[in-house]
XYZ file of C-alpha atoms in Angstrom:
556
model
C 117.640 77.259 125.293
C 120.224 79.844 126.311
C 123.884 79.219 125.600
C 125.477 76.761 128.013
C 122.593 74.339 128.415
C 122.874 70.825 127.020
C 121.629 70.507 123.435
C 118.854 68.041 122.570
C 120.147 65.658 119.918
C 117.128 63.803 118.515
C 115.910 64.887 115.072
C 112.689 63.937 113.365
C 110.618 65.122 110.441
C 107.039 64.031 110.046
C 105.028 64.337 106.836
C 101.389 64.978 107.568
C 98.868 64.427 104.795
C 95.898 66.760 104.690
C 92.991 64.667 105.912
C 89.406 65.144 106.901
C 88.755 67.933 104.363
C 85.207 67.646 102.984
C 84.394 67.547 99.274
C 84.524 70.783 97.255
C 81.768 73.202 98.141
C 79.311 74.193 95.449
C 79.774 77.745 94.160
C 76.289 78.703 95.367
C 77.264 77.814 98.953
C 80.561 79.758 98.917
C 80.596 82.934 101.074
C 81.131 86.097 99.038
C 84.053 88.478 99.524
C 82.071 90.746 101.862
C 80.536 87.930 103.890
C 80.628 88.302 107.695
C 83.700 86.886 109.419
C 82.625 83.649 111.066
C 84.467 80.422 111.731
C 82.104 78.583 109.375
C 82.695 81.054 106.507
C 86.465 81.025 106.960
C 86.643 77.230 106.998
C 84.355 76.957 103.951
C 86.679 79.139 101.883
C 89.897 77.541 103.132
C 88.741 73.953 102.685
C 88.089 74.549 99.001
C 90.930 76.888 98.078
C 93.692 76.277 100.643
C 93.459 72.929 102.487
C 96.850 73.549 104.181
C 95.440 76.665 105.838
C 92.247 74.813 106.771
C 94.252 72.237 108.750
C 95.902 74.775 111.086
C 92.766 76.918 111.503
C 90.609 73.852 112.192
C 93.091 72.758 114.862
C 92.841 76.237 116.398
C 89.022 76.198 116.354
C 86.971 79.258 117.260
C 90.070 80.811 118.834
C 91.247 81.612 115.277
C 88.692 84.425 115.102
C 90.471 86.551 117.723
C 92.546 88.238 114.998
C 89.539 89.980 113.491
C 87.615 93.081 114.440
C 83.819 93.033 114.378
C 83.603 95.048 111.150
C 86.228 93.254 109.015
C 85.193 91.538 105.777
C 86.309 87.974 105.177
C 88.647 88.913 102.301
C 90.770 91.177 104.493
C 92.105 89.008 107.316
C 91.841 85.384 106.197
C 95.614 85.196 105.574
C 96.297 86.666 109.024
C 94.061 84.014 110.564
C 96.168 81.236 109.006
C 99.367 82.997 110.113
C 98.290 83.320 113.748
C 96.861 79.797 113.832
C 100.289 78.551 112.705
C 101.756 80.052 115.883
C 99.152 78.290 118.019
C 99.852 75.074 116.100
C 103.574 75.462 116.881
C 102.910 76.274 120.537
C 100.669 73.231 121.075
C 102.960 70.746 119.334
C 106.403 71.950 120.440
C 108.306 70.779 123.516
C 109.517 73.890 125.393
C 113.282 74.428 125.049
C 113.622 71.108 123.195
C 111.813 71.220 119.854
C 110.190 73.875 117.691
C 107.475 72.466 115.410
C 106.732 74.329 112.170
C 104.276 73.530 109.404
C 105.041 74.102 105.705
C 102.698 74.315 102.689
C 102.362 70.889 101.151
C 101.369 69.161 104.393
C 104.857 68.883 105.927
C 105.700 69.315 109.576
C 109.230 69.695 110.920
C 110.086 68.824 114.516
C 113.232 70.942 114.843
C 115.532 70.117 117.795
C 116.709 73.232 119.645
C 120.474 73.480 120.129
C 122.277 76.265 122.010
C 121.394 79.772 120.808
C 121.632 83.444 121.756
C 118.953 86.158 121.891
C 118.316 87.984 118.612
C 118.909 91.341 120.347
C 122.607 90.453 120.508
C 122.933 91.109 116.743
C 121.013 94.403 116.859
C 124.012 96.529 115.857
C 124.403 94.493 112.659
C 120.919 95.324 111.357
C 121.088 98.318 108.966
C 119.069 101.395 109.851
C 117.023 101.106 106.651
C 115.537 97.827 107.977
C 114.777 99.140 111.452
C 111.140 99.651 110.599
C 107.806 98.616 112.122
C 108.523 94.884 111.617
C 111.825 95.283 113.452
C 110.161 97.196 116.290
C 107.460 94.545 116.753
C 109.523 91.393 116.464
C 113.158 92.188 117.297
C 113.175 95.228 119.547
C 110.075 96.240 121.478
C 109.225 93.051 123.401
C 112.127 90.946 124.763
C 109.620 88.285 125.859
C 108.450 87.614 122.276
C 109.395 84.247 120.802
C 111.302 85.856 117.929
C 113.647 87.432 120.514
C 113.863 84.964 123.365
C 114.178 81.796 121.232
C 116.876 83.122 118.928
C 116.981 81.549 115.473
C 114.245 79.094 116.475
C 111.864 81.968 117.216
C 112.799 83.557 113.876
C 112.010 80.215 112.202
C 108.562 80.263 113.822
C 107.730 83.624 112.196
C 109.469 82.658 108.938
C 107.165 79.641 108.547
C 104.005 81.509 109.614
C 104.570 84.342 107.119
C 105.080 81.847 104.284
C 101.834 80.051 105.255
C 100.025 83.415 105.262
C 101.533 84.370 101.898
C 100.685 80.936 100.471
C 97.086 81.398 101.624
C 96.750 84.785 99.921
C 98.186 83.455 96.649
C 96.008 80.323 96.682
C 92.886 82.447 97.212
C 93.318 84.188 93.855
C 90.831 81.705 92.370
C 88.367 82.602 95.146
C 88.629 86.330 94.337
C 88.275 85.591 90.611
C 85.132 83.524 91.182
C 83.372 86.473 92.841
C 82.200 89.805 91.469
C 84.946 92.391 90.985
C 84.786 94.053 94.407
C 87.437 96.771 94.327
C 88.128 96.814 98.087
C 88.497 93.018 98.124
C 91.087 93.132 95.335
C 92.965 95.732 97.336
C 92.883 93.213 100.193
C 94.377 90.590 97.885
C 97.219 92.858 96.755
C 97.866 94.276 100.227
C 97.861 90.843 101.861
C 100.258 89.359 99.309
C 102.638 92.325 99.400
C 102.684 92.603 103.191
C 103.317 88.890 103.797
C 105.866 88.675 100.971
C 107.933 91.617 102.232
C 107.843 90.511 105.871
C 108.729 86.923 104.939
C 111.858 88.213 103.164
C 112.803 90.263 106.227
C 112.678 87.160 108.417
C 114.791 85.316 105.865
C 117.339 88.130 106.204
C 117.186 87.950 110.025
C 117.865 84.183 109.933
C 120.814 84.556 107.552
C 122.198 87.471 109.570
C 121.828 85.407 112.757
C 123.932 82.617 111.229
C 126.506 85.092 109.901
C 126.733 86.763 113.319
C 127.112 83.385 115.035
C 129.936 82.485 112.647
C 131.891 85.597 113.705
C 131.059 85.943 117.397
C 129.553 82.637 118.620
C 131.508 79.942 116.723
C 130.452 77.078 119.023
C 126.770 77.877 118.538
C 127.380 78.309 114.793
C 128.789 74.785 114.504
C 125.768 73.371 116.369
C 123.385 75.208 114.028
C 125.175 73.936 110.913
C 124.949 70.400 112.293
C 121.196 70.753 112.904
C 120.057 69.073 109.662
C 116.344 69.415 110.423
C 116.668 73.159 111.037
C 118.444 73.703 107.717
C 116.063 71.410 105.827
C 113.044 73.314 107.193
C 114.584 76.668 106.176
C 115.296 75.368 102.657
C 111.828 73.862 102.258
C 110.039 77.010 103.435
C 112.195 79.172 101.168
C 111.603 76.901 98.164
C 107.836 77.089 98.657
C 108.047 80.877 98.892
C 109.786 81.049 95.497
C 106.899 79.095 93.934
C 104.265 81.275 95.585
C 106.072 84.486 94.606
C 106.176 83.398 90.973
C 102.476 82.472 91.068
C 101.654 85.897 92.517
C 103.643 87.654 89.785
C 101.794 85.705 87.098
C 98.469 86.945 88.506
C 99.441 90.612 88.295
C 98.540 91.463 84.654
C 94.952 90.280 85.120
C 94.731 91.993 88.510
C 95.803 95.295 86.942
C 93.114 94.942 84.286
C 90.489 94.285 86.963
C 91.479 97.353 88.988
C 91.710 99.577 85.926
C 88.222 98.439 84.904
C 87.076 99.852 88.247
C 88.547 103.276 87.417
C 91.812 102.991 89.390
C 94.689 105.226 88.321
C 98.367 104.246 88.547
C 100.961 106.953 88.993
C 103.880 104.986 87.524
C 104.240 102.488 84.697
C 106.439 99.898 86.439
C 104.836 97.318 88.689
C 106.321 97.818 92.180
C 104.902 101.342 92.593
C 101.230 100.483 92.107
C 101.088 98.146 95.103
C 98.497 98.766 97.761
C 99.436 98.610 101.402
C 96.886 97.341 103.902
C 96.888 100.756 105.527
C 95.867 102.402 102.242
C 97.721 104.213 99.512
C 99.435 103.317 96.255
C 103.111 102.446 96.280
C 103.771 102.545 100.016
C 105.523 99.185 100.218
C 107.288 99.042 96.853
C 110.651 100.422 97.980
C 110.518 98.295 101.135
C 110.759 95.252 98.834
C 113.879 96.584 97.141
C 115.488 97.554 100.441
C 115.340 93.960 101.684
C 116.357 92.485 98.304
C 119.465 94.686 98.355
C 120.346 93.580 101.904
C 119.900 89.927 100.935
C 122.339 90.545 98.082
C 125.194 91.797 100.283
C 128.339 89.659 100.172
C 128.137 88.191 103.701
C 124.444 87.278 103.421
C 124.833 85.845 99.904
C 127.760 83.749 101.149
C 125.640 82.385 104.012
C 122.889 81.434 101.559
C 125.417 79.261 99.721
C 126.421 77.605 102.991
C 122.892 76.546 103.950
C 121.567 76.016 100.417
C 118.915 78.725 99.950
C 118.703 81.236 97.119
C 117.256 84.728 96.875
C 115.644 85.461 93.525
C 113.996 88.811 92.837
C 110.762 88.041 91.012
C 110.655 91.613 89.682
C 113.190 92.369 86.969
C 113.564 96.147 87.316
C 113.827 98.417 90.324
C 112.732 101.852 89.015
C 114.343 103.639 91.941
C 117.732 102.050 91.195
C 117.303 102.746 87.489
C 117.027 106.431 88.269
C 119.503 106.322 91.164
C 117.016 107.943 93.533
C 117.790 107.499 97.259
C 114.210 107.360 98.479
C 112.788 104.706 100.786
C 109.012 104.341 100.912
C 106.954 106.745 98.798
C 103.631 107.988 100.119
C 101.208 110.626 98.873
C 101.855 114.375 98.761
C 99.389 116.559 100.625
C 99.896 119.648 98.424
C 96.953 121.502 96.887
C 96.706 122.255 93.167
C 98.367 125.658 93.653
C 101.450 124.469 95.563
C 104.564 124.234 93.410
C 102.592 125.343 90.339
C 104.497 124.731 87.089
C 104.955 127.224 84.248
C 106.864 126.991 80.963
C 108.434 129.634 78.704
C 110.015 129.506 75.250
C 113.549 130.860 74.833
C 115.787 130.842 71.779
C 117.956 128.014 73.134
C 115.302 125.880 74.872
C 112.186 125.625 77.020
C 112.417 126.891 80.616
C 110.305 124.995 83.169
C 109.719 126.778 86.499
C 107.935 125.702 89.676
C 107.342 126.749 93.252
C 108.605 125.293 96.533
C 107.692 121.779 97.695
C 108.654 122.125 101.360
C 111.318 120.678 103.645
C 110.302 117.050 103.134
C 111.312 117.010 99.460
C 114.784 115.593 98.759
C 114.988 116.024 94.994
C 113.132 116.874 91.790
C 112.613 114.868 88.591
C 111.880 116.696 85.330
C 110.047 114.499 82.831
C 108.935 115.081 79.236
C 107.028 113.457 76.400
C 106.067 114.691 72.936
C 103.279 112.203 72.295
C 100.200 112.545 74.457
C 99.664 108.784 74.379
C 103.337 107.889 74.973
C 105.416 107.505 78.096
C 107.548 110.115 79.870
C 111.348 110.242 79.743
C 113.515 111.494 82.577
C 115.334 114.710 81.610
C 116.991 115.634 84.907
C 117.354 114.684 88.576
C 117.804 117.994 90.432
C 118.487 119.205 94.006
C 115.379 120.024 96.027
C 116.247 123.748 96.129
C 116.133 124.039 92.328
C 113.117 125.960 90.983
C 113.736 126.003 87.248
C 115.289 123.919 84.486
C 116.041 124.574 80.812
C 115.371 121.828 78.286
C 117.953 122.572 75.576
C 117.126 119.352 73.684
C 113.665 120.532 72.636
C 113.137 120.800 68.870
C 111.462 123.945 67.562
C 108.026 123.335 66.125
C 107.383 120.302 68.378
C 104.728 120.157 71.114
C 105.766 118.773 74.525
C 104.198 117.824 77.835
C 106.379 118.482 80.910
C 105.834 117.372 84.487
C 107.755 117.995 87.711
C 107.974 115.083 90.163
C 109.343 115.799 93.657
C 110.510 112.788 95.657
C 111.669 112.275 99.206
C 112.365 110.045 102.171
C 109.713 108.467 104.338
C 111.021 107.813 107.859
C 108.829 105.652 110.054
C 107.962 107.386 113.343
C 108.016 103.907 114.922
C 111.826 104.111 115.093
C 111.855 107.470 116.813
C 112.307 109.693 113.758
C 110.247 112.517 112.320
C 107.995 111.549 109.419
C 107.343 113.588 106.301
C 104.357 113.159 104.025
C 106.217 113.027 100.718
C 106.090 110.920 97.576
C 104.356 111.378 94.212
C 102.688 114.749 93.650
C 99.277 113.760 92.327
C 98.320 117.172 90.942
C 101.401 117.492 88.759
C 101.308 113.861 87.638
C 97.735 114.211 86.463
C 98.101 117.743 85.068
C 101.304 117.992 82.983
C 102.066 121.331 81.344
C 101.749 121.466 77.535
C 103.785 123.840 75.371
C 104.682 124.210 71.684
C 108.355 125.105 71.341
C 108.704 128.214 69.171
C 111.323 130.964 69.010
C 111.315 133.622 71.726
C 111.782 137.341 70.955
C 113.022 138.318 74.435
C 115.141 136.706 77.079
C 115.329 138.877 80.221
C 118.357 138.357 82.457
C 116.189 137.758 85.522
C 114.616 134.700 83.852
C 117.899 132.896 83.139
C 118.441 129.549 84.832
C 120.531 130.181 87.963
C 123.957 128.567 88.162
C 123.883 126.661 91.485
C 127.544 125.714 91.161
C 128.674 129.350 91.665
C 127.298 129.470 95.216
C 130.084 129.453 97.833
C 129.690 126.562 100.261
C 129.215 127.165 103.987
C 131.042 125.448 106.835
C 129.125 122.462 108.235
C 129.035 121.342 111.862
C 128.101 117.994 113.402
C 125.992 117.873 116.580
C 126.154 114.768 118.795
C 124.572 113.503 122.013
C 125.742 115.265 125.180
C 127.507 112.090 126.291
C 129.649 112.011 123.148
C 130.884 115.609 123.387
C 133.795 114.509 125.570
C 135.735 111.282 126.117
C 133.371 108.452 127.120
C 134.787 106.295 129.905
C 133.875 102.729 130.955
C 135.472 100.317 133.384
C 136.669 97.038 131.889
C 135.134 95.202 134.852
C 131.645 96.459 133.888
C 132.092 94.996 130.397
C 133.380 91.659 131.546
C 130.005 89.896 131.462
C 127.765 92.177 129.438
C 127.836 94.550 126.492
C 126.785 98.196 126.577
C 125.189 100.325 123.872
C 124.362 103.990 123.341
C 123.317 106.312 120.475
C 125.588 109.030 119.081
C 122.538 110.946 117.743
C 124.650 112.820 115.200
C 122.958 115.583 113.197
C 124.281 117.624 110.256
C 123.248 119.037 106.905
C 124.830 116.259 104.818
C 124.473 112.485 104.904
C 126.127 111.050 108.016
C 128.347 107.962 108.097
C 130.157 106.289 110.986
C 133.404 104.325 111.102
C 135.559 102.734 113.803
C 138.990 104.325 113.210
C 140.800 103.158 116.333
C 140.419 99.850 118.164
C 139.191 96.410 117.170
C 135.901 96.170 115.279
C 135.338 92.810 116.964
C 134.688 94.508 120.302
C 133.519 97.960 119.141
C 130.673 98.179 116.613
C 128.872 101.221 115.245
C 125.726 100.781 113.117
C 124.616 102.911 110.181
C 122.161 104.687 112.494
C 124.912 105.644 114.967
C 124.279 103.007 117.623
C 127.546 102.146 119.381
C 128.024 98.746 121.034
C 130.957 97.662 123.180
C 130.942 93.860 123.277
C 131.220 91.935 126.513
C 134.850 91.290 127.397
C 135.983 94.516 125.711
C 139.600 95.060 126.923
C 140.955 98.291 128.309
C 142.320 100.783 125.815
C 141.401 103.837 123.770
C 138.856 103.555 120.937
C 137.724 106.082 118.380
C 134.732 106.533 116.039
C 134.879 109.015 113.172
C 131.627 110.700 112.119
C 131.569 112.165 108.622
C 128.935 114.523 107.225
C 129.065 114.522 103.427
C 129.298 117.732 101.447
C 126.104 119.139 99.953
C 125.347 121.805 97.379
C 125.449 124.437 100.129
C 127.792 122.960 102.782
C 131.336 121.628 102.956
C 132.241 118.171 104.257
C 132.626 117.903 108.063
C 134.360 115.364 110.323
C 134.019 114.771 114.070
C 135.785 112.181 116.233
C 134.327 110.519 119.335
C 136.760 108.936 121.807
C 135.929 106.023 124.123
C 138.303 104.891 126.856
C 138.014 101.573 128.664
C 140.125 101.672 131.784
C 141.170 98.909 134.176
């Protein structure tokens, strides 16, 4: 219900035991991984391997099949079927604007009373730009009629529970995959399904915690009602606890899964686990950094504090983030489209080291890693993290008489076009990863001046300018009366050579908010006065730091 309506006070929690599930099906009668998608096949698999999922799909009946296309194999969308059937289960059993019913693995059902709430779009400015991805566009931005928007925290709870049920289904079906022949595409379905549901579940956990944190600051009356809603908090804790168990079970299955995929001839570009993940849309490593992005946001001080308040806990089930280890600011890595001749690498002996040279990798590259090993069977070590404009590097630590393998690894940002930004096809360069350059370090007799490593630090920096939206080029004026009952938002659309940051430097941050992406929001009730936002473009190797101020005036 929208703020102002009377809250429903009754609270109940019903435990439902899984009933009516037939005896275990004989292995000979079990559909294989590539079996056609039929209601009978889906229910046969679920009843044996995931009775919780069978309950919600059975309640949904033949309607559960609407999530599949005609050509999909059973291994690909069975988790999605359980997820969507959970929504239908909630819709049929809930009382509109009074209770939101969610089902949890283990046979539990929570009848959550709905107190006052606000739309999730109200906290839009608080969501960092790095999380404004496809999930955000689908559930929190594009469709204001969706339950995750219009029902506030109770709509977020609906998705939170459904994604855990989908994730639980994927994890429980590991035994089903293992009982079948090693179908490579089906195992990709297993990995992709687990990774996709796991990452999206964590995003909805973040949305729920952010919602509570926002309510604490801006909607204190609603916040107190939410904290007093024991069934709501118990459901959140129970769902989160089950996720932790499923995540650990998934991690324990990984070593065997890797062996299975490697036995099918699959190649992995990196040694650490997060970068070999498959996404459902194809490709190795596409969703690995997405996991770390959300883990980092869940670790921020305000979100961590809210977890303590409601009694949940975020635990990263992966010990090492390779991107953080190397301090690389990339987001989601995808595959390079370069041919074998692009950026070709050469090496040359000099008296004081080995010079590695390479060609250009294009505008999408944001940096270069230089890696080396001196044992063909060993792992690579990182020698240098260089600016994208660099085209050569001297390894002065090489020992004469030793043989080395060098490889050049460009990396970059992947910006989702779903949030209105250009996308670049950048990531791991397959040709260079699979074809490192071998050289034996011996003394050089010549060392021409034109082959010396250039000194980038001697280049004089240029003046940098910041471009903004036409509206922000002069003082922006609003009437206080127009802000009395509603908030207004607009984008600064700042562009520069260096990394851009925004900060409110004049006026109260309680009524004026600017997000990391440059979205400005004046809260409802914003009083008259003069406000200011400072835009800073960081210095780069070629450009100096730049600052621009945007003034907003609210007049009576």
